[in-house]
XYZ file of C-alpha atoms in Angstrom:
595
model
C 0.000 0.000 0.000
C 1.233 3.614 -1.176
C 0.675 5.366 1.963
C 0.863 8.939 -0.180
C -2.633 7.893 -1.770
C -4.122 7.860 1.333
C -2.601 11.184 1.976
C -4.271 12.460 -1.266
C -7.494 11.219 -0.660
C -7.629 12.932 2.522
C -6.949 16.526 0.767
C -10.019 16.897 -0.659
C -13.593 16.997 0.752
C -14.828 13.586 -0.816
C -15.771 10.934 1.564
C -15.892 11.034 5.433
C -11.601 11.616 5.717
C -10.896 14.895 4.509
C -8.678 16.178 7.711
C -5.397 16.059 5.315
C -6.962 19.266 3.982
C -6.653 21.312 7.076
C -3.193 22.725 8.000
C -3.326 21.815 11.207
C -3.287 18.415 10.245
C -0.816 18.509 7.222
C 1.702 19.497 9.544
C 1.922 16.461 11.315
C 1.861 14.055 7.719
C 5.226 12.854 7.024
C 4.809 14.106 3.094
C 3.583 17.719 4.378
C 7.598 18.600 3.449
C 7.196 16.955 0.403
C 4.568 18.760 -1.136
C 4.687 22.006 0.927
C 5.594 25.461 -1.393
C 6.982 28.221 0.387
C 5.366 31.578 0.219
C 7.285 35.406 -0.457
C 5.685 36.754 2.790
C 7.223 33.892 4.902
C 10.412 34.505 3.520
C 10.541 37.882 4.106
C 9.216 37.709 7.651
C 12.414 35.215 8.428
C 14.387 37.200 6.571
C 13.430 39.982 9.055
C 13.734 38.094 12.070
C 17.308 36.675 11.208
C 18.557 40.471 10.227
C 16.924 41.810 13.888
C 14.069 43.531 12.147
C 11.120 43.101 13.858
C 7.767 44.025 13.119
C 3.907 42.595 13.885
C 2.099 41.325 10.787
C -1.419 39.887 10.845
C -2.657 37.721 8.216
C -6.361 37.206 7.111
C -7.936 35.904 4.300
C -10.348 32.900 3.559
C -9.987 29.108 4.766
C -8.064 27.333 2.827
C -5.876 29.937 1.508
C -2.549 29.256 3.223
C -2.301 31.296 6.305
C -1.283 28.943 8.843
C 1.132 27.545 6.567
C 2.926 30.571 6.086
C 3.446 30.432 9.873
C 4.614 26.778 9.334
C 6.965 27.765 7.149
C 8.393 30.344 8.906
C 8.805 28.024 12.045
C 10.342 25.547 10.159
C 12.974 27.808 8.544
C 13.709 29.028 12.055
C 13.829 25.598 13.443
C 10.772 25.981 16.134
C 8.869 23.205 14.413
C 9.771 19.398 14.154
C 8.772 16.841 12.296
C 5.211 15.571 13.340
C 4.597 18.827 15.701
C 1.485 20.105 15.975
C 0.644 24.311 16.547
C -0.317 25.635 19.781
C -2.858 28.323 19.475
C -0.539 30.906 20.321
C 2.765 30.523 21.805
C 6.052 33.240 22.806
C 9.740 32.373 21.648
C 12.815 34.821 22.067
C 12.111 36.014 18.745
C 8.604 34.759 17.590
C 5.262 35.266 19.293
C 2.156 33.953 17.358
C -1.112 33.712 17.825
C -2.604 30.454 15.433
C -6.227 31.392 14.853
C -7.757 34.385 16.711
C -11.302 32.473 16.029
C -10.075 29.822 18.299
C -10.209 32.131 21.006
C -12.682 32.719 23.601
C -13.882 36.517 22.450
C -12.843 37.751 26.032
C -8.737 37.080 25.513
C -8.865 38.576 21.820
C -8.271 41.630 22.254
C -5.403 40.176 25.261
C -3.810 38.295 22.819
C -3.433 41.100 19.579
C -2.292 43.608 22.271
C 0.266 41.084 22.627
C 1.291 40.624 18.989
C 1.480 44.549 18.671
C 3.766 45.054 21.480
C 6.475 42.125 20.109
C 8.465 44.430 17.920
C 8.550 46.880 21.148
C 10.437 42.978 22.603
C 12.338 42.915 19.945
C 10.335 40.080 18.647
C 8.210 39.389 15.910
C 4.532 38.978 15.723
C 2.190 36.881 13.618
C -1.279 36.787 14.063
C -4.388 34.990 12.114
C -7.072 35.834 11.993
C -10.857 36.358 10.387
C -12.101 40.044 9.218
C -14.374 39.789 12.041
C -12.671 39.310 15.296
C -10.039 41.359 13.916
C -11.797 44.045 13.673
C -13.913 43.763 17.221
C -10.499 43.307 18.696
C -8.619 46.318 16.849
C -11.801 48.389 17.589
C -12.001 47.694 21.157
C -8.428 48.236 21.562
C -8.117 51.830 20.190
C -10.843 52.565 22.296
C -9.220 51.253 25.352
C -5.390 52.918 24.518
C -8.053 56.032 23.793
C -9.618 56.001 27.420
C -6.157 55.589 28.822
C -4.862 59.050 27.700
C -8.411 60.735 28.699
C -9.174 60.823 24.903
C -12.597 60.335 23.553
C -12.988 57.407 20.585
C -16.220 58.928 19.028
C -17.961 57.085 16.331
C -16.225 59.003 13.267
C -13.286 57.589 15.332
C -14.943 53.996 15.147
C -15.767 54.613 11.410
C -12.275 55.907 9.924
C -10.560 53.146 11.967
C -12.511 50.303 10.415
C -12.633 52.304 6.870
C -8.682 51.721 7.302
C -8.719 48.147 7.978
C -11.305 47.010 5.213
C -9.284 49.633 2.372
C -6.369 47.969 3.105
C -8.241 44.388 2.853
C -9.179 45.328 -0.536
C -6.122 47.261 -1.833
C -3.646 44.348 0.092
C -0.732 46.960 -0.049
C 2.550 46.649 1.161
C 2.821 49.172 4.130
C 2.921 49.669 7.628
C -0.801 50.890 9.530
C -0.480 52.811 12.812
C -3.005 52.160 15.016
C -3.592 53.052 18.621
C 0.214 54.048 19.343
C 0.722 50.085 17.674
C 2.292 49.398 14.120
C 1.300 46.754 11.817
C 1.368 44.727 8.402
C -1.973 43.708 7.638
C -1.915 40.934 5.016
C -5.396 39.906 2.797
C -4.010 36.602 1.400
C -6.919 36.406 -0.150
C -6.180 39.300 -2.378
C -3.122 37.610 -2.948
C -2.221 35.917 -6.552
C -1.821 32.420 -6.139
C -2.619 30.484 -9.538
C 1.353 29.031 -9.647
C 1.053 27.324 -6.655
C -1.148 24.792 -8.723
C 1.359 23.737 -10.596
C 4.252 24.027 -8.113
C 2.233 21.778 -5.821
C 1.245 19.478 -9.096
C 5.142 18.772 -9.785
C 5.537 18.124 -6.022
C 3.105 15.479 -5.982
C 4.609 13.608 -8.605
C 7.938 13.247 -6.877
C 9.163 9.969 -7.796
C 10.065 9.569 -4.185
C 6.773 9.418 -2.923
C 5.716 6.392 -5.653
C 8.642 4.297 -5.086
C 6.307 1.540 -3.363
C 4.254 1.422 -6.472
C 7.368 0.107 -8.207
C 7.060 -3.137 -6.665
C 3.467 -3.480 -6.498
C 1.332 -6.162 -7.517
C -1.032 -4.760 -8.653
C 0.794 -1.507 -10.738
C -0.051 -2.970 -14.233
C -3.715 -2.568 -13.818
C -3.575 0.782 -11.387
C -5.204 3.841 -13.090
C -3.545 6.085 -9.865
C 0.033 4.754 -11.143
C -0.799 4.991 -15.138
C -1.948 8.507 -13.745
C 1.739 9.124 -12.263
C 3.906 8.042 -15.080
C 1.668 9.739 -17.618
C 1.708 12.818 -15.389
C 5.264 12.716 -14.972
C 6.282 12.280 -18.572
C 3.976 15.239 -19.713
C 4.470 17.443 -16.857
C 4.784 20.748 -18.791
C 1.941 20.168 -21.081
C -0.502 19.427 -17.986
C 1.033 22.195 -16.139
C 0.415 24.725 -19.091
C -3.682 23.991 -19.080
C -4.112 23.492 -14.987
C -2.194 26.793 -14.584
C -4.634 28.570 -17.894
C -7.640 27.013 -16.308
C -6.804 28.397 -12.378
C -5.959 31.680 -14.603
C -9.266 32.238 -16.323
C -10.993 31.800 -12.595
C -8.878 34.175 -11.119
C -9.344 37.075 -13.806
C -13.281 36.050 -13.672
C -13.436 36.248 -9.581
C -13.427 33.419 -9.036
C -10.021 32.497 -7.344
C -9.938 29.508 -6.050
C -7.984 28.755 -2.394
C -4.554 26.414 -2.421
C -6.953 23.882 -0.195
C -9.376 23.796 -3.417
C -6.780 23.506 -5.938
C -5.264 20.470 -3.663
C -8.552 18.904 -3.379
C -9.279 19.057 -7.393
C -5.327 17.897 -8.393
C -5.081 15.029 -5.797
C -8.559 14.017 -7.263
C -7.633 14.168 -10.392
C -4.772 11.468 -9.518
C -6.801 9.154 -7.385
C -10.363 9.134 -8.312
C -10.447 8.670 -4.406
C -9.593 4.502 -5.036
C -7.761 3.309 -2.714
C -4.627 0.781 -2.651
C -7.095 -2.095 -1.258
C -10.222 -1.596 -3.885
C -7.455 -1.487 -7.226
C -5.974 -4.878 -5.707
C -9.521 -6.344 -4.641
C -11.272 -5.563 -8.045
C -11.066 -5.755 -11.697
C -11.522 -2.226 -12.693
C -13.423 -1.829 -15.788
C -11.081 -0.261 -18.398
C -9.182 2.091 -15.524
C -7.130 3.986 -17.494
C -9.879 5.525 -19.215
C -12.181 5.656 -17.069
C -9.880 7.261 -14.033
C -7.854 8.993 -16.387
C -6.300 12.115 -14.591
C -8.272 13.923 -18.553
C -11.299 13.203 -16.720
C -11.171 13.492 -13.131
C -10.097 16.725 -13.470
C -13.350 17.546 -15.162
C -15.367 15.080 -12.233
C -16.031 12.661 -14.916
C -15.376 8.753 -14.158
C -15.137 7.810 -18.107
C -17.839 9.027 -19.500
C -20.299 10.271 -16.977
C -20.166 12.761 -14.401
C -19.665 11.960 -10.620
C -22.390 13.884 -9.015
C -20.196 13.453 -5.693
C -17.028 15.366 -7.052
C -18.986 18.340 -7.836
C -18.192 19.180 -4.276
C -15.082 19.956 -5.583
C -15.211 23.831 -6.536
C -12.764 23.615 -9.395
C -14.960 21.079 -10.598
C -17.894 22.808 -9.830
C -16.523 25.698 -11.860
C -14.875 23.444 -14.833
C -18.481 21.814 -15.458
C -20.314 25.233 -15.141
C -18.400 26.671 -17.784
C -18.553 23.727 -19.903
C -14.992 23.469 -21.029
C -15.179 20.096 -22.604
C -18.268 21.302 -24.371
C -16.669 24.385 -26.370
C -16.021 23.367 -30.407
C -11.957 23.550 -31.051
C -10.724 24.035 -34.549
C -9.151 20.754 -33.736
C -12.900 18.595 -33.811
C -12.876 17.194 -37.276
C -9.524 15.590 -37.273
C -10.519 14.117 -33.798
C -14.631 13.044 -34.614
C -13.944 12.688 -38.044
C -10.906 11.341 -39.045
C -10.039 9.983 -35.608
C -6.458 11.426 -36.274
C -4.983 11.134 -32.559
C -1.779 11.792 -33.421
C -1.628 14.792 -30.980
C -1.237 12.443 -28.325
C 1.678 10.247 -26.768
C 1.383 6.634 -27.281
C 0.051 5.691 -23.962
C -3.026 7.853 -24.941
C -3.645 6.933 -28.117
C -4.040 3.413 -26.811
C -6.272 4.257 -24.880
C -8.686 6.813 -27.307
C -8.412 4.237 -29.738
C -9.958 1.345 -27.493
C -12.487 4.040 -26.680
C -13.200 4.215 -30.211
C -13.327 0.825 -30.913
C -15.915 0.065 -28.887
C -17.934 3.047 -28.758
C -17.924 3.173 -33.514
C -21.236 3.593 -33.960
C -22.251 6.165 -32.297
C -20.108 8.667 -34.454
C -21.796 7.455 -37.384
C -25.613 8.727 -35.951
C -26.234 11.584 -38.564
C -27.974 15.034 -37.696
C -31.242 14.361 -39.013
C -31.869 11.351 -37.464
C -35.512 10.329 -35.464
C -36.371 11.802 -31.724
C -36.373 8.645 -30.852
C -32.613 7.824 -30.916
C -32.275 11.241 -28.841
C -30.360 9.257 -26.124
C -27.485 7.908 -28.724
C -27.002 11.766 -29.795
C -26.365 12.045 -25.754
C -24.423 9.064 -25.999
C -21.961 10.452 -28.826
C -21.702 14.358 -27.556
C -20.393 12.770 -24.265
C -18.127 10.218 -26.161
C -16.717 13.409 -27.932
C -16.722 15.624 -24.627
C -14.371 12.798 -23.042
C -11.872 13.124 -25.989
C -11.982 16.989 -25.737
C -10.615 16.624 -22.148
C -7.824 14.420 -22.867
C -6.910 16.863 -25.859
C -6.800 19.959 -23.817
C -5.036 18.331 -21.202
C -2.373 16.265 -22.795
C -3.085 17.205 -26.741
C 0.381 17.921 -28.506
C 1.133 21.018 -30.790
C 1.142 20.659 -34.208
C 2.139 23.346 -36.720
C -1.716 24.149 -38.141
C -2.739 23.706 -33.953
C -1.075 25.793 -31.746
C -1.552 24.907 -28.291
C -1.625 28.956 -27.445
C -4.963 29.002 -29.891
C -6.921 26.373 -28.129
C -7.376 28.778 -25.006
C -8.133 32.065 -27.103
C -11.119 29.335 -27.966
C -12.246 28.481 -24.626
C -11.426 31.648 -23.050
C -11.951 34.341 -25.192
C -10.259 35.353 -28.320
C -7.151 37.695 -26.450
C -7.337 35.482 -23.823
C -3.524 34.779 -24.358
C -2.865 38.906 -25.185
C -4.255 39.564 -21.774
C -2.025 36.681 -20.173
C 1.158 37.995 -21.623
C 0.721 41.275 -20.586
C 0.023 40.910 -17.034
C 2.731 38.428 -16.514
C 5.514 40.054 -18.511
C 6.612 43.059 -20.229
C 5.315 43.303 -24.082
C 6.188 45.727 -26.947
C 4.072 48.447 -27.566
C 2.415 46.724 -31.002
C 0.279 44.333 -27.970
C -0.957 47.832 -26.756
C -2.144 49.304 -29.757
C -3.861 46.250 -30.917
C -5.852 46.277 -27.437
C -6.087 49.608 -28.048
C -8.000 49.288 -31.296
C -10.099 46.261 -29.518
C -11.571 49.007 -26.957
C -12.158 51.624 -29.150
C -13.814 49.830 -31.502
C -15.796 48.045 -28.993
C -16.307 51.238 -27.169
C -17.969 52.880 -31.041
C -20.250 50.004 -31.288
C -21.409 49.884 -27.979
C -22.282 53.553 -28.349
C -23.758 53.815 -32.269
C -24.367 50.271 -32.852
C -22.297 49.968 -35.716
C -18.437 49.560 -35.779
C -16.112 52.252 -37.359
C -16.367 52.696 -41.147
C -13.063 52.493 -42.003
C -9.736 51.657 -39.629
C -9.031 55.198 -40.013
C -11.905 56.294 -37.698
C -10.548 58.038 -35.031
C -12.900 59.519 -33.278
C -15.510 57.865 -30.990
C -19.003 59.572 -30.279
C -20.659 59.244 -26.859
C -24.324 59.030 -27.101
C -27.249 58.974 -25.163
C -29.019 55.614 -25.480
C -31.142 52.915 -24.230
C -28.712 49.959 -22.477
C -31.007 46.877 -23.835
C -28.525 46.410 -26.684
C -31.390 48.141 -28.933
C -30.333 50.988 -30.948
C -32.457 54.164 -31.488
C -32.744 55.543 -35.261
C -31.123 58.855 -33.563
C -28.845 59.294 -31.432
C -27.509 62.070 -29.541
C -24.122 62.922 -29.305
C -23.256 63.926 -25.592
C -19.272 64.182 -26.965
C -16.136 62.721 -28.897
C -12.823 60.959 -27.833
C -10.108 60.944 -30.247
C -8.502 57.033 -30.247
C -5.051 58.909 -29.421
C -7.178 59.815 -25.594
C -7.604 56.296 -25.272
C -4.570 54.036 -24.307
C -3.900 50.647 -22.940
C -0.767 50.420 -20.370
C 0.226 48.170 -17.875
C 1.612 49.062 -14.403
C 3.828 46.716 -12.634
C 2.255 45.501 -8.983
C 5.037 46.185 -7.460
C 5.369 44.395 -3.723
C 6.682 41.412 -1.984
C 3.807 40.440 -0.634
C 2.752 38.484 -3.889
C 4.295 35.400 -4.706
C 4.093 36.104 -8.764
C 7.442 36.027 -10.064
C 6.156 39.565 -12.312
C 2.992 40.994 -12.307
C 0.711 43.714 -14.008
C -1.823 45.275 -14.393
C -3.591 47.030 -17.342
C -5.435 49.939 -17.384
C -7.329 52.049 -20.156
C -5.763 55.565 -19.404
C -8.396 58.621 -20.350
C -6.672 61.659 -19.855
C -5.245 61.756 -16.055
C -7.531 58.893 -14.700
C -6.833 54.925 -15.345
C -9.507 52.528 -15.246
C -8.534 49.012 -14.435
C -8.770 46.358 -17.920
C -10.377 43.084 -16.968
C -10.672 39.591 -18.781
C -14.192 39.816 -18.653
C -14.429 43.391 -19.745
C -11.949 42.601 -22.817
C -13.680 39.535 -23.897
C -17.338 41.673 -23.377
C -15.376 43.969 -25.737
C -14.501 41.060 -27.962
C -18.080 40.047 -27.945
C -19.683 43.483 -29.089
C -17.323 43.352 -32.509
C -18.305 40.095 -33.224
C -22.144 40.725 -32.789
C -22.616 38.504 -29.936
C -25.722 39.611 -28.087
C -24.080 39.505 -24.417
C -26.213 39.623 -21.236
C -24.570 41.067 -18.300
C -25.359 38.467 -15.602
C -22.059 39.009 -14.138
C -23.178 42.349 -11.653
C -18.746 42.959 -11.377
C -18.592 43.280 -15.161
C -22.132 44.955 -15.343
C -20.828 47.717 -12.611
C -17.287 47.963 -14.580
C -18.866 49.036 -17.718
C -21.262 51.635 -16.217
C -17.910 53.228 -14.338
C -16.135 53.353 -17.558
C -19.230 55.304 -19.407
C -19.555 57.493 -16.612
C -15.485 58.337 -16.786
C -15.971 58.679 -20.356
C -18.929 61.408 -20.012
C -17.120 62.881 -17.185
C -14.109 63.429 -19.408
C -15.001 64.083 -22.713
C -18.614 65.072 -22.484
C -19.659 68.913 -24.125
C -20.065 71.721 -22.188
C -23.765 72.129 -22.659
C -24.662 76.153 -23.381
C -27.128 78.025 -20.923
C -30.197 79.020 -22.076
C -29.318 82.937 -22.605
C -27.033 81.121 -25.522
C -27.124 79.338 -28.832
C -27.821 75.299 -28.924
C -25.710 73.460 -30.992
C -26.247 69.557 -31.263
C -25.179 67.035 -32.686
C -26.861 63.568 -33.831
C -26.087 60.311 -35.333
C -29.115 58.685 -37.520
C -29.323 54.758 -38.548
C -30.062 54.350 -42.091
C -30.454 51.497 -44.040
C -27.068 53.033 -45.842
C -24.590 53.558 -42.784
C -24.470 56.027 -39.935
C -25.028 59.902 -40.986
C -23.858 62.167 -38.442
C -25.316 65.980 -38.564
C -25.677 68.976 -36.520
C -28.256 71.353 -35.656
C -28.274 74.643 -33.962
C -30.932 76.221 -32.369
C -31.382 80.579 -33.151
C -34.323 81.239 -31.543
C -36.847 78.755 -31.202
C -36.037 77.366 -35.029
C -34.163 74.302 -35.794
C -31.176 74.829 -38.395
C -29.028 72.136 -39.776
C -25.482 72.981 -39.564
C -24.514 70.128 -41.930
């Protein structure tokens, strides 16, 4: 028995044993060291302490996202943690005093045990404190009132307000600085706001040390295990698998829906195991295992061909089956369904897709026309050709004609990759003009419901009209941006607080103000020129695109004359022909075209 599986079926929330997802009880595992990835803020903070700067930082965030095992780590690299040891929920070294969980703490020693982490650095010691946004802020609260009282100040309620307006603004903005509060200095820390899509695949490669399969080697059982076909097919394909888990944990994270390290653990160590066990792959005759719990599908909750209803706990998976990935038609289909061309794939795989095909033959013959009541064979073949989608994006090869980079611009948005590049590395100027053009074009149709006549247009119209995607016959024009008033930069996030190698972000400039450039505002862009219809069920991208109208207005709107003077206006008018654009003025109470 591989005593690692066991380990990995404990990491995610399948089944009754889940405690391996908890740090508390990682710690203790003898592979927590093997599959542990150090974070930037824990080596900074023993960087500190080593050097004799010492300071207090608190750390918040959601469960699951890694805050107790940054204080592991820094523990460990200080050599106050062994092997096997558990945390206490707060404890005081000559150099180190931390406080595990403040939720773990009877409400009546909170605000006991912060005042203690503030006044380490005063000890020459270092504090670390976790906690939730909640307690934190009762405690902080009640202790600026209290260091108030003790200098016969008052602590009014604007007092109240601006100190807990300066905890959540920091929350949100997660920046690197120092807060002085209540004659105390600290770090405050959101991991949550914190980038963490690499640890997927950092965590991924760790899994797969060969170390930790060894026993496998001399298994009985290893020639018909679909957890050790998983490991050598992982292991020999590393960078390919890597490249979608990382694109997939990417497009979440841009679309707010970042996922925690806990959740990626649970979805990756699922995607190995299937949750079998040792025991039940020596006990029974799997049926066709290395399709059927084949890492391609796991990952997407399916067992073969059908979904398991029970790994949908799994958010990843959740999120992977809500989007339909594995439903989304590549330019890659028709060699695949067609021609069964599998050549993209290693050997191992193409074994495998061609038993599938084999046996499941007739259903790609069914034709589109066919009678109702064959309805469940059409159900039959879509999933048959679903299941060969996921092993292509997760383990298809490039070919000249089928860049890999192209297969996510078609499952997450045509400048899906544009969008990547830029905020993980420094591009040439050409990337910014051609998002450049995207928005502004975007921008015209969105506002005259046609696109620019000619790629010489350079001026874009703001107009007054309905927001149901209908356009009026006439449109009033409220004022004009020239496309040279509307650029795309990026701004390096400069801090050590995340653990992205390089990071940036974009922003459309408009004169002096920026407004932030998100995935789901560039492919909403992306939509509009292509004549999608797009609902805005997403209320973050919804709220984004009313801010950037009302910056727009606010910017380039006309000055609108006062009654005492002449009105001039101008209008755009839909014709069956193209877009005329004219002006009236007003002298008197008569109407005059202009032009």
């Amino acid at each position: 028995m591989n005593e690692f599986v066991v380990y990995l079926n404990s990491t995610n929330n399948i089944g009754g044993n889940s405690t391996g997802s908890l740090a508390e009880s990682q710690v203790k595992s003898p592979f927590y060291d093997f599959v542990k990835v150090d974070r930037k803020i824990g080596t900074r903070i023993v960087k500190e302490i080593t050097s004799g700067v010492y300071k207090t930082y608190i750390l918040t965030g959601h469960a699951g996202d890694g805050k107790t095992s940054i204080l592991v780590q820094v523990l460990k690299a200080l050599g106050l943690l062994d092997a096997g040891e558990g945390l206490e929920i707060s404890r005081d070294y000559s150099k180190l005093y931390y406080v595990k969980d403040m939720s773990e703490i009877p409400e009546s020693k909170q605000v006991e045990l912060l005042e203690k982490a503030l006044e380490a650095p005063r000890n020459n010691k270092t504090g670390v404190l976790i906690s939730n946004t909640g307690p934190l802020l009762r405690a902080i609260t009640t202790l600026a009132e209290a260091e108030a009282t003790k200098i016969g100040k008052d602590f009014s309620t604007e007092d109240r307000i601006n100190l807990q307006s300066t905890i959540l603004n920091q929350l949100d903005k997660n920046e690197d600085k120092t807060i002085p509060i209540a004659g105390f200095e600290f770090v405050l820390v959101n991991i949550a706001r914190v980038d963490n899509v690499s640890f997927a695949t950092k965590i991924l490669r760790k899994m797969l040390t060969p170390e930790l399969w060894e026993s496998c080697l001399t298994c009985p059982s290893s020639g018909n295990c679909p957890i050790n076909f998983n490991q050598k097919l992982l292991s020999a394909q590393i960078d390919r698998v890597c490249d979608f888990v990382e694109n997939y944990y990417r497009y979440l994270f841009e679309n707010d829906k970042r996922m925690t390290i806990r959740q990626m653990v649970g979805q990756l160590s699922y995607g190995i195991t299937g949750n079998l066990t040792c025991d039940k792959i020596e006990k029974t005759l799997l049926k066709t295992p290395f399709f059927t719990y084949n890492f391609a599908n796991l990952f997407f909750g399916h067992k073969g061909l059908n979904l398991d209803r029970d790994s949908m706990q799994i958010k990843g998976i959740d999120y992977i089956n809500g989007i339909g990935l594995d439903s989304i038609a590549l330019g890659v289909d028709y060699k695949l369904f067609v021609n069964h061309d599998y050549s993209f794939f290693s050997q191992e795989i193409k074994e495998v897709l061609e038993a599938l095909s084999r046996s499941t033959r007739k259903h790609f013959q069914i034709v589109e026309d066919a009678a109702d009541e064959i309805t469940g064979e059409y159900e039959k073949t879509a999933s048959i050709r679903r299941a060969i989608r996921r092993f292509y994006l997760i383990f298809g090869m490039e070919q000249e004609d089928y860049p890999i980079t192209e297969i996510y611009n078609q499952i997450y948005g045509i400048n899906y990759m544009d969008y990547k590049r830029v905020i993980t590395s420094v591009q040439p100027s050409s990337m910014f003009r051609r998002l450049q053009t995207v928005v502004f074009n975007a921008l015209y149709i969105k506002n005259t419901g046609f696109l620019p006549a000619s790629s010489s247009e350079v001026i874009l119209p703001l107009t007054l009209r309905r927001e149901d995607e209908v356009y009026q016959s006439v449109l009033l024009v409220l004022g004009e941006v020239n496309k040279s008033d509307i650029r795309v930069v990026a701004e390096k996030v400069n801090s050590d607080l995340e653990d992205a190698d390089e990071k940036y972000s974009i922003y459309i400039c408009l004169k002096d103000e920026k407004f932030k450039l998100t995935l789901p505002m560039l492919n909403y862009f992306n939509n509009l020129i292509a004549g999608s219809v797009t609902s805005n069920n997403n209320p973050a991208l919804s709220h984004g695109i009313a801010s950037l109208d009302t910056l727009l207005l606010e910017k380039f709107s006309e000055t609108r004359p006062n009654h005492e003077e002449d009105c001039e206006i101008s209008v755009i008018v839909n014709t069956t022909k193209g877009q005329k654009f004219k002006r009236f003025d007003f002298v008197g109470n008569k109407l005059h075209l202009v032009d």
